[in-house]
Short mmCIF file of C-alpha atoms in Angstrom, two decimals:
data_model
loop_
_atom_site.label_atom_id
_atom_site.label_comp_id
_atom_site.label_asym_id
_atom_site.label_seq_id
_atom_site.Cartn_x
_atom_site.Cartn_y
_atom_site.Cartn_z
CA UNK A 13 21.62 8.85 4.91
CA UNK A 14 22.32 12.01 3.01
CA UNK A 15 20.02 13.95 0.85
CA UNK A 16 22.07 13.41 -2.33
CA UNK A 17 22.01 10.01 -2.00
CA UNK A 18 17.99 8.63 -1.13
CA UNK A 19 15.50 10.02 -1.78
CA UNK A 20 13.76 9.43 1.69
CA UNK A 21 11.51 6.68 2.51
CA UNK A 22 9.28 7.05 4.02
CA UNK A 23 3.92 -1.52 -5.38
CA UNK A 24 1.79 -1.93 -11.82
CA UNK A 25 -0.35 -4.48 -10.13
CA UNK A 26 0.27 -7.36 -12.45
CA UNK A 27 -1.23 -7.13 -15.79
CA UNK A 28 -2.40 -10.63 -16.76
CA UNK A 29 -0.49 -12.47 -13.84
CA UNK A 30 -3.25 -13.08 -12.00
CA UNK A 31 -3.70 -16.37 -10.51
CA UNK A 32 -6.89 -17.78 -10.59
CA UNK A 33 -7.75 -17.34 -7.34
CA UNK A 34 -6.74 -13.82 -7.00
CA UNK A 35 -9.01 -11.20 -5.69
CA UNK A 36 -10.43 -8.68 -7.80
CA UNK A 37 -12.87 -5.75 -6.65
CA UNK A 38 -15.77 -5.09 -8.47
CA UNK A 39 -16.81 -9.01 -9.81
CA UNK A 40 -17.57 -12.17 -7.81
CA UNK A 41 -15.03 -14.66 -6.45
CA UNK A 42 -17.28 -17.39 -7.84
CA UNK A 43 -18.40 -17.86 -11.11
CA UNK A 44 -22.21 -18.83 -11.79
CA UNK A 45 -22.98 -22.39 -9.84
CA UNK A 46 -22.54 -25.72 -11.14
CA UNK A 47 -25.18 -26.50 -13.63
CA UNK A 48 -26.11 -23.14 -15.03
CA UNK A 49 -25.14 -21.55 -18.28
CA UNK A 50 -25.98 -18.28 -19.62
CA UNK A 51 -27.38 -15.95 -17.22
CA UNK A 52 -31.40 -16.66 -17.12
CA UNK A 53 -30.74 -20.22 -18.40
CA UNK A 54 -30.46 -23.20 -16.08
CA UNK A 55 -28.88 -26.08 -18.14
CA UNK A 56 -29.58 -30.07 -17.01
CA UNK A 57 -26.88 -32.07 -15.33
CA UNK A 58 -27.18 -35.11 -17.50
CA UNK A 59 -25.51 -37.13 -14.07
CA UNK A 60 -27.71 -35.80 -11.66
CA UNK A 61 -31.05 -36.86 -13.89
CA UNK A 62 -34.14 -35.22 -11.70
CA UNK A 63 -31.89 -34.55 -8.42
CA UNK A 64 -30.54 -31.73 -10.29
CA UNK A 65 -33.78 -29.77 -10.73
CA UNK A 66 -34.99 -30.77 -14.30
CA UNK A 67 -38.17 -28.77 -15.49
CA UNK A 68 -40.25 -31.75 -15.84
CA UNK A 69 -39.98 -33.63 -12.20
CA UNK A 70 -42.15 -31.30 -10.66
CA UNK A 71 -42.71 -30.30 -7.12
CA UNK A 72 -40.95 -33.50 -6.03
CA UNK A 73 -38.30 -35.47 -7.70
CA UNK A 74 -38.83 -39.27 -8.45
CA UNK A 75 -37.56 -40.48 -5.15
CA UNK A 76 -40.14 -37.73 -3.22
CA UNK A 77 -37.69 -35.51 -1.78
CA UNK A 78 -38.11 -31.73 -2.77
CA UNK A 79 -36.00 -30.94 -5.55
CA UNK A 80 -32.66 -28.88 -5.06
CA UNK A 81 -32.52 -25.08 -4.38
CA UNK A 82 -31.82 -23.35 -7.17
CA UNK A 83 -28.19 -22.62 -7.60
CA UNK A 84 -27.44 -25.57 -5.56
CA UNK A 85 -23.64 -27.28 -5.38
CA UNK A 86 -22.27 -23.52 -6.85
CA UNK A 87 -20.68 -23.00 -3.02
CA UNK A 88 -19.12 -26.76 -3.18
CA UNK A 89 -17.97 -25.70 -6.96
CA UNK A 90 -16.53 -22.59 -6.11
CA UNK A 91 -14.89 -24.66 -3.36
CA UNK A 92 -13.35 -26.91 -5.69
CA UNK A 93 -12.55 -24.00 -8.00
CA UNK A 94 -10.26 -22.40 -4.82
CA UNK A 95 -8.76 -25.50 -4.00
CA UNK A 96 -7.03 -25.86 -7.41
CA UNK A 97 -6.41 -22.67 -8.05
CA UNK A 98 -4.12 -22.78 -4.82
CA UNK A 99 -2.82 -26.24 -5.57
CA UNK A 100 -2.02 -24.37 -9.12
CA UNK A 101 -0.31 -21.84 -7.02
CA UNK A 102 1.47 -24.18 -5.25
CA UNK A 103 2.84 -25.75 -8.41
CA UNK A 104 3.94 -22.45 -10.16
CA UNK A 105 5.96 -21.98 -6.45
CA UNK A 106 7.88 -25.01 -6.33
CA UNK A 107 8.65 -25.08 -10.00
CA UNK A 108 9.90 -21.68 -9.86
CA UNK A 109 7.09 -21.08 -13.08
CA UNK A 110 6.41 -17.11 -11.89
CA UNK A 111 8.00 -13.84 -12.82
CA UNK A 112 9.63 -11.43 -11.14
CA UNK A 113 10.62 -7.71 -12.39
CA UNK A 114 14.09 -6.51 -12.53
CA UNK A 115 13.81 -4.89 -9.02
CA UNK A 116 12.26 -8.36 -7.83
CA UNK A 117 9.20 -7.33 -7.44
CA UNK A 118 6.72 -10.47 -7.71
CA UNK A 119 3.01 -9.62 -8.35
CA UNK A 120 1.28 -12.67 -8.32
CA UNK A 121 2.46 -13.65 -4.80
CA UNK A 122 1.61 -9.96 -3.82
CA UNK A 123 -1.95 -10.36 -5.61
CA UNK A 124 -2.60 -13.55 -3.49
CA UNK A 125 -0.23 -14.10 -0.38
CA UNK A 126 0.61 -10.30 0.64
CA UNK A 127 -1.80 -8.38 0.06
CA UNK A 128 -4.38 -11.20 1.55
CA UNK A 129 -2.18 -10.93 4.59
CA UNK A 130 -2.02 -6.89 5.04
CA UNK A 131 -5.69 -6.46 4.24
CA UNK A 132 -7.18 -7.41 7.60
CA UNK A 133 -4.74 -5.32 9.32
CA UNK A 134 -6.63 -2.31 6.96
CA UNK A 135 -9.84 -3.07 6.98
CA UNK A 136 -10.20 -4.59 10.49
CA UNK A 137 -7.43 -2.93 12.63
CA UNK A 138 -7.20 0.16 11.38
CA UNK A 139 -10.57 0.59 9.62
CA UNK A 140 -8.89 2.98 6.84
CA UNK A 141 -11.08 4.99 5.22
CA UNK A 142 -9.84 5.92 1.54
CA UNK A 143 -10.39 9.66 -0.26
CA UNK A 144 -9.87 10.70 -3.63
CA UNK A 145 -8.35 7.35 -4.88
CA UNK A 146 -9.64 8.66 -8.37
CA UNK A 147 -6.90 11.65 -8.29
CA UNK A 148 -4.65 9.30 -9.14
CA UNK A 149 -3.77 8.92 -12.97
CA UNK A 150 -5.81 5.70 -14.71
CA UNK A 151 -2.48 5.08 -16.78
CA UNK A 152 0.94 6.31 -17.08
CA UNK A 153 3.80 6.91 -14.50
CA UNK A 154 3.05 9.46 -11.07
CA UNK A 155 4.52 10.19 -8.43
CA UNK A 156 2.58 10.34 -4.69
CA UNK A 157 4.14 11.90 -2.20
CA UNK A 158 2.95 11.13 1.44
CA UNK A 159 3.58 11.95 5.38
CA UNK A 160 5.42 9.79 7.18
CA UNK A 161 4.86 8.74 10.65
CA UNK A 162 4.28 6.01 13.34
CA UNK A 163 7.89 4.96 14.64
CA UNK A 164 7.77 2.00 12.00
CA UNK A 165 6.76 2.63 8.10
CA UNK A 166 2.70 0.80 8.36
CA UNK A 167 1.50 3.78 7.10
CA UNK A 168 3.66 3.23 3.84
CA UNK A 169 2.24 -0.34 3.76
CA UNK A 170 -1.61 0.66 4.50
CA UNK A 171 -1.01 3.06 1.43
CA UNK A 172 -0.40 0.58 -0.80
CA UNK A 173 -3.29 -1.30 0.13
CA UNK A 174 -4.83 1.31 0.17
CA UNK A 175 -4.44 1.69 -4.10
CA UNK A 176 -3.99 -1.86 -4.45
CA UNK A 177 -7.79 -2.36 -3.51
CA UNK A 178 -9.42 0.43 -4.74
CA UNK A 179 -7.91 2.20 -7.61
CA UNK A 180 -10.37 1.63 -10.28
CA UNK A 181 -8.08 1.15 -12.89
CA UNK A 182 -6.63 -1.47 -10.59
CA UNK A 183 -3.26 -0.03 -10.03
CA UNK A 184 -0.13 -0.93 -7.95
CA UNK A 185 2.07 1.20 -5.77
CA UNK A 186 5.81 0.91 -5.93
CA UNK A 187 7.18 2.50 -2.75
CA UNK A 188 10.79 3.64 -2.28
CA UNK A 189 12.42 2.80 0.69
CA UNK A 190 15.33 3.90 2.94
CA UNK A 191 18.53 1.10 2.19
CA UNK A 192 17.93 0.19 5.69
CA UNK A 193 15.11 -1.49 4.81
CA UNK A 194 17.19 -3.53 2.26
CA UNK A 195 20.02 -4.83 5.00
CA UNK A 196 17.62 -6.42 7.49
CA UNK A 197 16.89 -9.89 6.86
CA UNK A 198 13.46 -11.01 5.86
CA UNK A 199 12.39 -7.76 5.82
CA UNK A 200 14.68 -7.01 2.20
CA UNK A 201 13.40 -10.25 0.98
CA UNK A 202 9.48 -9.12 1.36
CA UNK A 203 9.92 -5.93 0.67
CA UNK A 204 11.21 -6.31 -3.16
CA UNK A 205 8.54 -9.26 -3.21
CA UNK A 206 6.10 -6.59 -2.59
CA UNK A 207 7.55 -3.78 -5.91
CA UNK A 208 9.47 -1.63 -3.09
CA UNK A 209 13.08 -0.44 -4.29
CA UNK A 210 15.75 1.80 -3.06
CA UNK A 211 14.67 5.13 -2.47
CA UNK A 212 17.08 7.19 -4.88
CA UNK A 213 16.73 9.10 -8.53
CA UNK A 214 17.80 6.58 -10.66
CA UNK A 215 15.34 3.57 -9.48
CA UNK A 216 12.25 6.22 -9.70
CA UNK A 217 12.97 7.68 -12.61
CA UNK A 218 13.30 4.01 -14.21
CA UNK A 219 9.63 2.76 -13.02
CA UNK A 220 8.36 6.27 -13.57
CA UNK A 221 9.31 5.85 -17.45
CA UNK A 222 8.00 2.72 -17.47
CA UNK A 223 4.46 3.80 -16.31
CA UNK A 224 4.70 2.77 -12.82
CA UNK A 225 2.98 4.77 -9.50
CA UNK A 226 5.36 5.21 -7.30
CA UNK A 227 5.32 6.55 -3.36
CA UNK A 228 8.09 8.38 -1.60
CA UNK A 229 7.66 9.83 1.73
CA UNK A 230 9.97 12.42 1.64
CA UNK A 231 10.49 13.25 5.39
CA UNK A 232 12.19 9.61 6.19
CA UNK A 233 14.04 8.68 9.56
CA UNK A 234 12.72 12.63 10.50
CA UNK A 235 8.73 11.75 9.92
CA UNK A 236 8.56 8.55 12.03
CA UNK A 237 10.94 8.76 14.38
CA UNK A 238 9.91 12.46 15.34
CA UNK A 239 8.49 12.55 19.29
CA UNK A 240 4.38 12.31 19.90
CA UNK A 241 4.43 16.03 20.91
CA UNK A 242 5.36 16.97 17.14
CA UNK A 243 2.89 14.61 15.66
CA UNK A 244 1.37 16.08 12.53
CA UNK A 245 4.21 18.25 12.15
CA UNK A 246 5.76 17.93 8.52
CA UNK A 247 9.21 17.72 8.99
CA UNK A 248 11.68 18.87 6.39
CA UNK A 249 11.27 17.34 2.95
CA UNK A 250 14.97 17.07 1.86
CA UNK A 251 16.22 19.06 -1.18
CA UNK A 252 13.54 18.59 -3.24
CA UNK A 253 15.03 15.45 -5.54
CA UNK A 254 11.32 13.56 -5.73
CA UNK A 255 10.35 16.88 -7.54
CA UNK A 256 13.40 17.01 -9.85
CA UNK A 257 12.55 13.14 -10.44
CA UNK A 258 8.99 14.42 -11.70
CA UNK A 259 10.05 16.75 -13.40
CA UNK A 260 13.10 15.25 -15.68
CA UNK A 261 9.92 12.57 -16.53
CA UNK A 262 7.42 14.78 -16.74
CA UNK A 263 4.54 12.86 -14.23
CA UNK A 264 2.11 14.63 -12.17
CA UNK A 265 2.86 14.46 -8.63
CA UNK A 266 -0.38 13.09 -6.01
CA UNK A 267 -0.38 14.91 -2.55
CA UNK A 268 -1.39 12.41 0.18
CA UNK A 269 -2.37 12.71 3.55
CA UNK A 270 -2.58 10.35 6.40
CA UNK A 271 -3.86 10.70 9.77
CA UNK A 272 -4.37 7.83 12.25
CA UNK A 273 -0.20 6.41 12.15
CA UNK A 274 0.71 9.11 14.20
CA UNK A 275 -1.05 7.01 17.46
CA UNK A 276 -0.31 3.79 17.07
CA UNK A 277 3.32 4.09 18.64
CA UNK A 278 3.32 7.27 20.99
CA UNK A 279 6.89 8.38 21.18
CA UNK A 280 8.05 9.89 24.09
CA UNK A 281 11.62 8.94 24.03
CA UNK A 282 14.58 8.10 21.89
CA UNK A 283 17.36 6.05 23.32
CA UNK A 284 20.49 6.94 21.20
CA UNK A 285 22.90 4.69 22.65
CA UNK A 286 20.93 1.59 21.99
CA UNK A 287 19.96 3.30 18.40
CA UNK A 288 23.91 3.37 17.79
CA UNK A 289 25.03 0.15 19.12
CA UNK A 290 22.31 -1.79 16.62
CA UNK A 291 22.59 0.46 13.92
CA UNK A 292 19.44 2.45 13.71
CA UNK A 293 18.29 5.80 13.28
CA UNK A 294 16.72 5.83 16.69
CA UNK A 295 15.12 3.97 19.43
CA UNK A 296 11.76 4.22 20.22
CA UNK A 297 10.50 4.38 23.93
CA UNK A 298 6.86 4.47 23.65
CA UNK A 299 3.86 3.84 26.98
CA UNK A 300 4.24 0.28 25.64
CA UNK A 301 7.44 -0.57 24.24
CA UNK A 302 10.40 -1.97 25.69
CA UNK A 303 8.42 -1.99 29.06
CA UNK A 304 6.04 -5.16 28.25
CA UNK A 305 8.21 -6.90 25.65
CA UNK A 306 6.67 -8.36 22.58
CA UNK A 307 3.17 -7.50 23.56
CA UNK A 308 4.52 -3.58 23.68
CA UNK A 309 5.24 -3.97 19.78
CA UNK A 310 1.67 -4.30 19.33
CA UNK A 311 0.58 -0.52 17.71
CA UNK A 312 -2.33 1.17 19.14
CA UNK A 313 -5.79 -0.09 16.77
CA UNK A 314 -6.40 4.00 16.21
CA UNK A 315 -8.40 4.92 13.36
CA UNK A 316 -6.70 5.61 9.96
CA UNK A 317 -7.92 7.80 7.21
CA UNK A 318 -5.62 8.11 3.84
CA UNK A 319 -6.33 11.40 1.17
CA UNK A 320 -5.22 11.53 -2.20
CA UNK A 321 -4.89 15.14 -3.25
CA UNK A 322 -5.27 16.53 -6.82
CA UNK A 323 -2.21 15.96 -9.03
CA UNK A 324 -0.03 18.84 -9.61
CA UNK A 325 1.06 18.87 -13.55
CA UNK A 326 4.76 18.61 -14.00
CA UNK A 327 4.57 17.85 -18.34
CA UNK A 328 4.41 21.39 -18.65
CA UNK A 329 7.95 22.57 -18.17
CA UNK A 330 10.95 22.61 -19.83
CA UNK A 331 13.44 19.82 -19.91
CA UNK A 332 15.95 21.91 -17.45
CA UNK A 333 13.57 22.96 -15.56
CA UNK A 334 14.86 19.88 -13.33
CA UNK A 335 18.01 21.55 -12.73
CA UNK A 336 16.13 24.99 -11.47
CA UNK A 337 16.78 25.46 -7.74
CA UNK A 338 14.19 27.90 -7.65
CA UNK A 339 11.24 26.13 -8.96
CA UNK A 340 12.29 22.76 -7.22
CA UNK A 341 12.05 24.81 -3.88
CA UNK A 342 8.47 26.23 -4.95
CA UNK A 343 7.23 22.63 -6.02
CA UNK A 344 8.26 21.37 -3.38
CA UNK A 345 7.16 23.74 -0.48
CA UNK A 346 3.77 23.41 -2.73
CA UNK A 347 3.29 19.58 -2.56
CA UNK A 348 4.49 20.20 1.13
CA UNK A 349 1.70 22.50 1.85
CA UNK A 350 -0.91 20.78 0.31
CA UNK A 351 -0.39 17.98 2.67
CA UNK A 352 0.05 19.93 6.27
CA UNK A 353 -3.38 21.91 5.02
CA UNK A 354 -5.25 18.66 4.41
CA UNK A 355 -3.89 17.02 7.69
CA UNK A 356 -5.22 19.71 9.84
CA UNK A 357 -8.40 19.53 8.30
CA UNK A 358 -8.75 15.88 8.53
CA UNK A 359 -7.62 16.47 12.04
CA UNK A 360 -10.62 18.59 12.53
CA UNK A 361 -13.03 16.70 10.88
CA UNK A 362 -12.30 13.41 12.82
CA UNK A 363 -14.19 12.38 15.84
CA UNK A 364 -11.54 10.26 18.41
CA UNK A 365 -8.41 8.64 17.38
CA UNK A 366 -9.99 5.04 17.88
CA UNK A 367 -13.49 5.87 16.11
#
């Protein structure tokens, strides 16, 4: 994959596509419980008569039984709620009534299929622990720029999430990702599903301008396919062309470090003649993997924490400034930096690789 061509790979969350069973941070999954109104005000069922807790029963209702517990029958209508909201879902589906965005990206089945399905794989497996979400802009297009490692891209993945579920301004991540992603089967078909697109100028600069995060992990194939002995190590980050991309649309571009994907395949060889013959950048031998099969694909359940670092301005340079060798190089060693320095120092700070 040349330079000139992708940018190297390594999702706007939906704005009024939610379903209504989709999760959202910060308010309940229920609404108040059958029966009540306002908050403060408990309103009669006129069906239930006494059963339902009417002031004037008293202590026991007509028949002698105690009266129901407040709030009672809100967990079997909340139930009810979540069964047709997924029955709702299930029409949309088969009648083909959703959207999708011009790179395919489909929000509400990322709201409430994907993202359901990647989350306990972040908050159980990998326990990720989130920094500095709020360094990344409320509004408007920017660009994060992350490590890459692991032998396969989680750690792009687990960054999504990662914004997905605690962005205030509940954002989405777009990623860009290497065209082999896009050839493999199943794998093309989730990925646009999820906002990802091909990792090269044009595509970025087109969700950039239309207000979009989006991720690049500039060191590609080099970053996770790199042996376990140079873990940490930021490998080369191209020629600079997320920082031209910035620039030309004038987004701030978010550091981010993360340390915990290093472990979860250890590398410690590469066989190249089985990377040729199916078509892939390398091999991975790992402890684990080919030696006990499927269960060997299973990564290591190491410990994951994720840093956003403060935004570096781009809005303040000139409109050629894109096509400046010179200041690309600077930007880019600068974002580059940022990153190695806050690795080591998460490096430091953590306690074991599992804990």
């Amino acid at each position: 994959m040349a330079d000139a061509k992708v940018i190297p790979f390594d999702d706007d969350r939906s704005r009024g596509s939610r379903g209504a069973g989709s999760r959202r941070r910060g308010s309940s999954a229920e609404s108040a419980p059958v029966g009540e109104g306002p908050v403060g005000e408990v309103q009669p069922l006129p069906v239930r008569g006494a059963a339902a807790g009417a002031p004037a029963a008293g202590p026991d209702g007509p028949s002698g039984d105690p009266p129901a517990a407040e709030g009672g029958g809100g967990e079997d209508g909340g139930l009810e709620r979540r069964v047709a909201a997924g029955l709702s879902f299930l029409r949309r589906r088969l009648t083909g009534d959703y959207e999708v965005d011009d790179f395919g990206y489909d929000a509400e089945l990322t709201d409430q299929v994907l993202m359901s399905l990647l989350r306990p794989v972040y908050e159980k497996y990998f326990r990720v622990e989130v920094k500095g979400v709020e360094n990344i802009p409320a509004r408007g297009g920017a660009l994060i720029v992350a490590n890459h490692s692991g032998t396969l891209p989680l750690d792009g993945l687990m960054m999504q999430v990662a914004v997905h579920d605690h962005h205030p301004a509940d954002r989405h991540l777009r990623l860009l990702a290497a065209d082999l992603v896009f050839v493999l089967p199943v794998v093309n078909e989730l990925a646009r599903k999820l906002g990802h697109t091909l990792a090269c100028a044009e595509d970025a600069e087109r969700l950039l301008a239309q207000g979009e995060l989006v991720g690049v992990m500039p060191e590609g194939f080099k970053g996770i396919g790199k042996p376990f002995g140079e873990r940490y190590k930021l490998q080369r980050f191209g020629r600079g062309g997320f920082v031209s991309t910035a620039l030309r649309q004038g987004v701030p571009i978010v550091p981010c470090s993360i340390v915990g994907a290093e472990e979860i395949y250890p590398m410690i060889g590469n066989s190249k003649t089985l990377a040729r013959l199916l078509g892939f950048p390398y091999f991975p031998l790992t402890p684990t993997f080919p030696w006990l099969g499927p269960l060997g694909a299973v990564p290591l359940p190491t410990k994951w924490t994720i840093q956003f670092g403060e935004p570096i301005p781009t809005d303040g340079y000139a409109p050629e400034a894109a096509e400046d060798p010179v200041l690309m190089f600077n930007l880019t060693d600068q974002v580059r930096e940022q990153i190695q320095h806050t690795l080591y120092k998460l490096l430091v700070q953590r306690r074991s690789v599992f804990f």
